[in-house]
Coordinates of C-alpha atoms in Angstrom, one line a residue:
M336 CA 24.3 0.0 -16.3
N337 CA 23.1 1.8 -13.1
T338 CA 26.3 3.2 -11.6
R339 CA 24.7 3.8 -8.2
N340 CA 23.6 0.1 -7.9
T341 CA 27.0 -1.1 -9.0
L342 CA 28.7 0.9 -6.3
I343 CA 26.4 -0.5 -3.7
A344 CA 26.6 -4.1 -4.9
L345 CA 30.4 -4.5 -4.9
P346 CA 31.0 -3.7 -1.2
L347 CA 28.1 -6.0 -0.3
L348 CA 29.7 -8.9 -2.1
F349 CA 33.0 -8.1 -0.4
W350 CA 31.4 -7.9 3.1
G351 CA 29.5 -11.1 2.6
A352 CA 32.6 -13.0 1.6
L353 CA 34.7 -11.8 4.5
S354 CA 31.8 -11.6 7.1
I355 CA 32.8 -8.1 8.0
P356 CA 30.7 -6.9 11.0
A357 CA 27.9 -4.5 10.0
M358 CA 28.0 -1.0 11.3
A359 CA 25.2 1.2 12.7
D360 CA 25.3 3.6 9.7
E361 CA 24.4 0.7 7.3
F362 CA 20.8 0.9 8.5
P363 CA 18.2 3.6 7.8
R364 CA 18.3 6.6 10.2
S365 CA 15.1 8.4 11.2
A366 CA 13.1 5.7 9.6
T367 CA 9.4 6.2 8.9
F368 CA 6.6 3.8 8.1
S369 CA 3.5 4.0 5.9
T370 CA 0.5 1.7 5.6
L371 CA 0.5 -0.5 2.5
V372 CA -2.9 -2.0 3.1
T373 CA -5.5 -2.5 5.8
T374 CA -7.9 -5.4 6.1
D375 CA -11.1 -6.0 8.0
L376 CA -9.7 -9.3 9.3
N377 CA -7.0 -10.1 11.9
I378 CA -3.6 -11.1 10.4
E379 CA -0.3 -12.1 12.0
G380 CA 1.9 -14.0 9.6
L381 CA 3.7 -12.7 6.6
T382 CA 5.9 -14.0 3.8
G383 CA 6.9 -13.0 0.3
D384 CA 8.0 -14.1 -3.2
D385 CA 10.5 -12.8 -5.7
R386 CA 7.9 -10.7 -7.5
G387 CA 7.2 -8.3 -4.6
N388 CA 4.1 -10.1 -3.5
L389 CA 3.3 -10.5 0.2
Y390 CA 1.2 -13.3 1.6
T391 CA -0.8 -13.4 4.8
P392 CA -3.3 -15.8 6.3
T393 CA -6.5 -14.2 7.7
R394 CA -8.4 -15.1 10.9
P395 CA -12.1 -14.6 10.4
A396 CA -14.7 -15.1 13.2
G397 CA -15.9 -18.3 11.5
G398 CA -15.4 -20.4 8.3
D399 CA -12.3 -21.1 6.3
C400 CA -9.3 -18.8 6.6
A401 CA -8.4 -17.1 3.3
V402 CA -4.7 -16.6 2.5
F403 CA -4.3 -13.2 0.8
R404 CA -1.7 -12.0 -1.7
F405 CA -0.9 -8.4 -2.0
D406 CA 1.3 -6.8 -4.7
S407 CA 3.6 -4.5 -2.7
N408 CA 4.7 -2.8 -6.0
I409 CA 1.2 -1.1 -6.1
A410 CA 0.4 1.9 -4.0
T411 CA -3.0 0.5 -2.7
P412 CA -3.1 -3.2 -3.5
L413 CA -6.3 -5.2 -3.3
P414 CA -6.4 -8.6 -1.6
V415 CA -6.2 -11.6 -3.9
T416 CA -7.2 -14.9 -2.3
V417 CA -4.8 -17.6 -3.3
G418 CA -5.8 -20.4 -1.0
R419 CA -7.9 -21.3 2.1
I420 CA -7.1 -23.0 5.4
P421 CA -10.0 -25.3 6.4
A422 CA -12.1 -24.3 9.4
P423 CA -11.8 -24.1 12.4
C424 CA -8.6 -22.1 11.9
A425 CA -6.5 -19.4 13.4
P426 CA -3.4 -19.5 11.2
L427 CA -0.1 -17.9 12.2
G428 CA 3.3 -18.5 10.4
L429 CA 3.8 -19.4 6.8
A430 CA 6.6 -20.2 4.4
F431 CA 7.3 -21.4 0.8
D432 CA 9.2 -24.6 -0.1
H433 CA 11.4 -24.9 -3.1
A434 CA 8.5 -26.1 -5.3
G435 CA 6.4 -23.0 -4.5
R436 CA 4.0 -24.7 -2.1
L437 CA 2.9 -22.6 0.8
Y438 CA 2.9 -24.1 4.3
V439 CA 0.8 -22.5 7.1
T440 CA 0.7 -23.3 10.8
E441 CA -2.5 -23.8 12.7
P442 CA -1.7 -23.7 16.5
N443 CA -5.0 -24.8 18.0
S444 CA -5.1 -28.1 16.1
G445 CA -1.3 -28.5 16.1
K446 CA -1.3 -29.0 12.3
I447 CA 0.6 -27.7 9.3
F448 CA -1.4 -27.2 6.1
S449 CA 0.0 -26.7 2.6
F450 CA -1.3 -25.7 -0.8
L451 CA 0.0 -24.4 -4.2
P452 CA -1.2 -20.8 -4.4
D453 CA -3.7 -20.2 -7.2
A454 CA -5.5 -16.9 -7.7
E455 CA -7.9 -18.3 -10.4
T456 CA -9.1 -21.3 -8.3
P457 CA -8.0 -20.8 -4.7
P458 CA -7.5 -24.4 -3.3
L459 CA -8.5 -25.7 0.1
A460 CA -5.2 -26.5 1.9
T461 CA -4.5 -30.1 2.9
E462 CA -3.0 -31.4 6.0
F463 CA 0.8 -31.8 5.7
A464 CA 1.7 -32.8 9.3
S465 CA 0.2 -32.9 12.8
G466 CA 1.5 -33.2 16.3
V467 CA 2.9 -29.7 16.6
P468 CA 0.6 -28.1 19.2
G469 CA 1.0 -24.3 19.4
A470 CA 2.8 -24.2 16.0
N471 CA 3.8 -20.6 15.2
G472 CA 7.0 -19.7 13.5
V473 CA 8.3 -21.7 10.4
A474 CA 11.4 -21.9 8.4
F475 CA 12.8 -24.3 5.8
D476 CA 16.4 -25.6 5.9
R477 CA 18.5 -26.3 2.9
D478 CA 17.1 -29.9 2.7
D479 CA 13.5 -28.7 2.7
N480 CA 12.9 -29.8 6.2
L481 CA 10.3 -27.5 7.8
W482 CA 11.2 -26.3 11.3
V483 CA 8.4 -25.1 13.5
S484 CA 8.3 -23.3 16.8
D485 CA 5.8 -23.7 19.6
G486 CA 5.2 -20.0 19.9
T487 CA 2.0 -20.1 21.9
T488 CA 2.4 -22.4 25.0
G489 CA 5.7 -21.3 26.6
Q490 CA 7.2 -24.8 26.5
G491 CA 9.9 -23.7 24.0
R492 CA 9.5 -26.7 21.7
V493 CA 11.0 -26.6 18.2
W494 CA 10.2 -29.4 15.7
K495 CA 11.7 -30.6 12.4
I496 CA 9.3 -32.0 9.8
T497 CA 10.7 -33.9 6.9
P498 CA 9.4 -33.5 3.4
A499 CA 7.4 -36.7 4.0
G500 CA 5.7 -35.1 7.0
V501 CA 7.6 -37.0 9.8
V502 CA 7.6 -34.8 12.9
T503 CA 10.5 -34.9 15.5
E504 CA 10.9 -32.6 18.5
E505 CA 14.6 -31.5 18.0
F506 CA 15.2 -29.2 21.0
R507 CA 13.6 -26.8 23.5
I508 CA 14.4 -23.2 24.3
Q509 CA 14.6 -23.2 28.1
P510 CA 11.3 -22.2 29.5
M511 CA 11.1 -19.3 32.0
A512 CA 10.3 -21.7 34.9
N513 CA 10.4 -25.4 35.7
D514 CA 7.8 -27.5 37.4
A515 CA 9.9 -28.7 40.3
I516 CA 7.5 -27.2 42.9
L517 CA 3.8 -27.8 42.0
D518 CA 0.8 -28.2 44.3
A519 CA -2.1 -30.5 43.6
A520 CA -3.6 -27.9 41.3
N521 CA -0.3 -27.7 39.3
V522 CA 0.4 -24.2 40.7
G523 CA 4.0 -23.3 41.4
G524 CA 7.2 -23.4 39.5
V525 CA 10.8 -22.3 39.9
G526 CA 12.3 -19.5 37.7
R527 CA 10.9 -16.2 36.6
D528 CA 7.6 -14.9 35.4
V529 CA 8.1 -11.9 33.1
R530 CA 5.1 -9.6 33.1
T531 CA 4.2 -6.9 30.6
L532 CA 2.6 -3.7 31.7
P533 CA -0.2 -3.3 30.7
L534 CA -2.1 -5.7 31.1
G535 CA 0.0 -6.1 34.3
M536 CA -0.2 -3.2 36.7
I537 CA 2.0 -2.0 39.5
T538 CA 1.6 0.6 42.3
F539 CA 3.8 3.6 42.1
T540 CA 4.5 4.7 45.7
P541 CA 5.0 8.5 45.7
A542 CA 7.0 8.6 48.9
P543 CA 9.5 7.8 50.3
P544 CA 11.6 7.7 47.1
T545 CA 13.1 4.4 48.1
A546 CA 9.8 2.6 48.4
P547 CA 9.4 -0.3 46.0
R548 CA 7.0 -0.5 43.2
T549 CA 4.7 -3.4 43.9
A550 CA 2.4 -5.5 41.7
T551 CA -1.3 -4.9 42.0
N552 CA -2.5 -7.8 39.7
T553 CA -1.3 -11.0 38.1
A554 CA -2.0 -10.1 34.5
G555 CA 0.4 -9.6 31.6
S556 CA 2.5 -12.8 32.1
Q557 CA 4.8 -13.4 29.0
P558 CA 5.9 -17.1 29.0
L559 CA 6.8 -17.4 25.2
V560 CA 10.4 -18.4 24.6
A561 CA 10.4 -19.9 21.1
N562 CA 8.8 -17.7 18.5
G563 CA 10.3 -16.5 15.2
L564 CA 12.7 -18.8 13.2
A565 CA 15.2 -18.0 10.5
F566 CA 18.3 -19.8 9.0
N567 CA 21.5 -18.1 8.1
K568 CA 23.7 -19.1 5.1
D569 CA 25.8 -21.4 7.3
G570 CA 22.7 -23.4 8.2
D571 CA 22.5 -22.2 11.7
L572 CA 19.0 -21.6 13.1
F573 CA 18.1 -18.4 15.0
V574 CA 15.1 -18.4 17.4
S575 CA 13.5 -15.3 18.9
D576 CA 12.8 -15.4 22.6
T577 CA 9.9 -13.1 23.4
A578 CA 10.0 -13.3 27.1
R579 CA 13.8 -12.8 27.6
G580 CA 14.2 -10.3 24.8
A581 CA 16.8 -12.5 23.2
L582 CA 17.9 -14.4 20.1
W583 CA 19.2 -18.0 20.3
K584 CA 21.7 -19.4 17.8
V585 CA 21.4 -23.2 17.3
K586 CA 24.2 -24.9 15.5
L587 CA 23.3 -27.7 13.1
D588 CA 25.5 -30.2 11.2
R589 CA 25.0 -30.7 7.4
H590 CA 22.4 -33.4 8.1
G591 CA 20.3 -31.0 10.3
N592 CA 21.3 -32.6 13.6
V593 CA 21.6 -30.2 16.6
Q594 CA 25.2 -29.6 17.7
S595 CA 24.5 -27.0 20.3
R596 CA 24.9 -28.0 23.9
M597 CA 21.8 -29.4 25.7
N598 CA 20.8 -30.7 29.2
C599 CA 22.9 -28.3 31.3
D600 CA 19.9 -27.8 33.7
T601 CA 18.6 -31.2 34.5
T602 CA 15.3 -29.7 35.9
F603 CA 14.2 -29.3 32.3
T604 CA 13.8 -31.9 29.5
L605 CA 17.0 -33.6 28.2
N606 CA 16.7 -31.7 24.9
T607 CA 16.6 -28.3 26.5
L608 CA 19.3 -26.0 25.1
C609 CA 22.0 -24.6 27.5
L610 CA 21.8 -20.9 28.1
D611 CA 25.2 -20.3 26.5
N612 CA 23.4 -20.8 23.2
I613 CA 21.9 -17.3 23.5
F614 CA 23.3 -15.2 20.7
V615 CA 22.3 -11.9 22.3
A616 CA 19.9 -10.6 24.9
H617 CA 18.9 -7.0 25.2
P618 CA 16.1 -4.8 26.6
L619 CA 15.5 -3.5 23.1
L620 CA 14.5 -7.0 22.1
E621 CA 11.7 -7.4 24.7
G622 CA 8.7 -8.8 22.9
A623 CA 10.8 -10.2 20.0
D624 CA 8.5 -11.9 17.6
G625 CA 9.1 -12.6 13.9
I626 CA 12.6 -12.3 12.5
A627 CA 14.2 -12.0 9.0
L628 CA 17.8 -12.0 7.8
D629 CA 19.4 -9.7 5.2
R630 CA 22.1 -10.7 2.7
V631 CA 25.0 -10.4 5.2
G632 CA 23.4 -12.1 8.1
N633 CA 22.0 -9.2 10.1
I634 CA 18.8 -10.1 11.9
W635 CA 15.7 -7.9 11.7
V636 CA 13.4 -8.3 14.6
D637 CA 9.8 -7.2 15.2
A638 CA 9.7 -6.2 18.9
N639 CA 5.9 -6.3 19.0
E640 CA 5.3 -5.2 22.6
R641 CA 7.5 -2.1 22.0
N642 CA 6.0 -1.2 18.6
A643 CA 9.6 -1.3 17.4
V644 CA 11.9 -2.7 14.7
I645 CA 15.3 -3.8 15.9
V646 CA 18.4 -5.0 14.0
V647 CA 20.9 -7.4 15.5
T648 CA 24.0 -7.2 13.4
N649 CA 26.0 -10.3 12.4
N650 CA 28.4 -9.6 15.2
G651 CA 25.7 -9.2 17.9
K652 CA 25.3 -5.4 18.1
V653 CA 21.7 -4.3 18.8
I654 CA 20.3 -1.3 17.0
E655 CA 16.9 0.2 17.2
V656 CA 15.8 1.3 13.7
F657 CA 12.3 2.5 14.6
R658 CA 9.9 2.8 17.5
N659 CA 6.6 4.6 17.6
A660 CA 7.0 8.1 19.1
P661 CA 4.9 8.9 22.2
D662 CA 1.8 10.9 21.7
T663 CA 2.3 14.5 22.8
L664 CA -0.9 14.5 24.9
T665 CA -1.1 11.0 26.3
G666 CA 2.6 9.9 26.4
L667 CA 1.5 6.6 24.8
R668 CA 2.9 4.9 21.8
N669 CA -0.3 3.2 20.6
T670 CA -1.3 5.6 17.8
G671 CA 0.9 4.0 15.1
P672 CA 2.3 3.7 12.6
L673 CA 3.2 0.3 14.1
E674 CA 0.4 -1.5 16.0
F675 CA 1.9 -4.6 17.5
N676 CA 4.1 -5.6 14.6
T677 CA 4.6 -9.3 14.4
S678 CA 6.2 -10.7 11.2
P679 CA 8.8 -8.9 9.0
V680 CA 9.7 -9.5 5.4
L681 CA 12.7 -8.1 3.6
S682 CA 11.8 -7.9 -0.1
D683 CA 15.1 -6.9 -1.7
R684 CA 15.6 -3.4 -0.2
R685 CA 12.2 -3.0 1.2
F686 CA 11.1 -3.8 4.8
C687 CA 7.4 -4.6 5.4
T688 CA 5.7 -6.0 8.5
V689 CA 2.2 -7.1 9.5
N690 CA 0.4 -5.6 12.5
L691 CA -1.8 -7.7 14.8
D692 CA -3.0 -4.9 17.1
A693 CA -2.8 -7.0 20.3
V694 CA -3.5 -5.2 23.5
R695 CA -0.1 -5.3 25.4
R696 CA 2.4 -2.8 26.7
D697 CA 3.1 0.0 24.1
N698 CA 0.0 -0.9 22.1
F699 CA -2.4 -0.5 25.1
P700 CA -5.1 0.5 24.7
N701 CA -5.4 -0.9 21.2
D702 CA -8.1 1.4 19.9
A703 CA -6.1 4.5 19.2
G704 CA -4.5 3.7 15.9
E705 CA -5.6 3.0 12.4
I706 CA -6.8 -0.5 13.1
K707 CA -9.0 -1.5 16.0
P708 CA -10.3 -4.7 17.6
T709 CA -13.9 -3.6 16.8
G710 CA -13.1 -2.7 13.2
P711 CA -13.9 -1.8 10.6
Q712 CA -10.1 -2.3 9.9
R713 CA -8.5 -5.0 12.2
G714 CA -5.2 -5.7 10.5
K715 CA -2.6 -4.0 8.3
I716 CA 0.7 -4.3 6.5
S717 CA 3.2 -1.4 7.1
C718 CA 6.3 -0.8 5.0
M719 CA 9.4 1.4 5.7
D720 CA 9.5 4.5 3.6
Q721 CA 13.3 4.3 3.3
Q722 CA 15.2 1.7 1.2
L723 CA 17.4 -0.7 3.0
F724 CA 21.2 -0.2 2.4
I725 CA 21.6 -4.0 2.6
G726 CA 19.0 -6.1 0.8
G727 CA 17.1 -9.1 2.2
E728 CA 17.7 -12.7 1.3
P729 CA 16.2 -13.7 -2.0
L730 CA 12.5 -14.5 -1.7
P731 CA 10.9 -16.8 -1.0
V732 CA 13.3 -17.6 1.9
R733 CA 14.0 -21.3 2.1

C-alpha cells in the first residue's frame, strides 16, 4: 500500500462528506505549465476519459473536422483520429455520455453531433440534435440529459436536450443589455458593454492627473454571458459568465427542472435568471471560459483573456493559481506558456487545458508564443507541471 496516497485520500473523503471549505494552501503554489502537444490546426474544446486520454475537435480551413485523441501519459503523444464532424464545421465543446458516445457542438449550424470513438475506423458523426444556435459548452446531468450553452451570441441561452434529442430552452443568463431602446437599424440597448483592451483602445491623457481615459474605438466588445458548464454532485449547474467575470449557480430539482428564481427584470425574457443566482463575481474571473470541478466541488476556471487559471473554492473564495508572467522587455503576457486557454480537464491529479491563441487582451498580439495564427503550429494542449492536491471528478465527467 502506498502510505503517501493513503494519507492524502482519507482527509479528502472526510472533507467531501462534511463539505468543509477548501483553503488556499490546498492548491499548487508557484504553478508552472509545459506543452503536452501542439497541432497545426485550431482547437478549442477538450475532454478526457479514465485512461488519461484527452480528446479535442479540430477546425481545419475546409473539409471534415477530425476529433483527435492524445494519450497524456506519454511525453510527446501523437494525434489519433477517433471520429470526424461533417463539413462545414467549426466544433467547440464536447462531452461523453454514460455509454461512451462523444457529443460535439457545432455553433454555426446550431447542431450537436455524436459518434462512438473508433481509432481503427474513425466514424463520421451523425446529427443528434438541432436548434441550438451558437452551441458551445456542454455537460451531462445524472439522467443523461445534455445541457448546452449559447456561448457565441451573447443571448445567454442554455438548453436541455433529452437522450431522445428533444431540445428545450431552460433558462437564460441575463445578457449585458436589453433591447428596450433600438432604432430602425436595431442599434441601441440599455445596460453595459464590456470591452476588452486590446482590441479595444483608449487614450491615456498624460495631464492633468484627473483627466479621464477615453475610448478611441468601438472594438473589443465582450457580450458572452453563458459559456462553460459543469454540474456538482448535488446536481446544481454552474455556468461561467465571460463578460461579467462570474460564475452562476443554477438550482435544479431531481427531475432537472430549474428551481432558481427567474423573471426579476421584466425587460428580459421570462426565463432569464435573477442576478441573485450569481455564485461569485471577481475581476480575476474576467474572460471566464471553460470550467471543471474537482472531487470536493472546487471550480477550476480558464480565464482566457487573462491567460490565467483560477480556482473558485466550494465556499466562493477566488484564488489565482497561475497567470503568464509579463515579458521583461515588452511588459506583455502573450509569450506563453498559456495562449488564450479555453477548456480545462482535471484528469485525476493532473490539470490540462487547450489553447486557442485568440487575439484579445493579454494574448495580444497573438504571434509571440509557441503557436501562431499563421502557423505552422496553431493550437496546443498545456498541462500543469505540479500535481493537484485534490483530484478531479472521475472521467469522463457525466
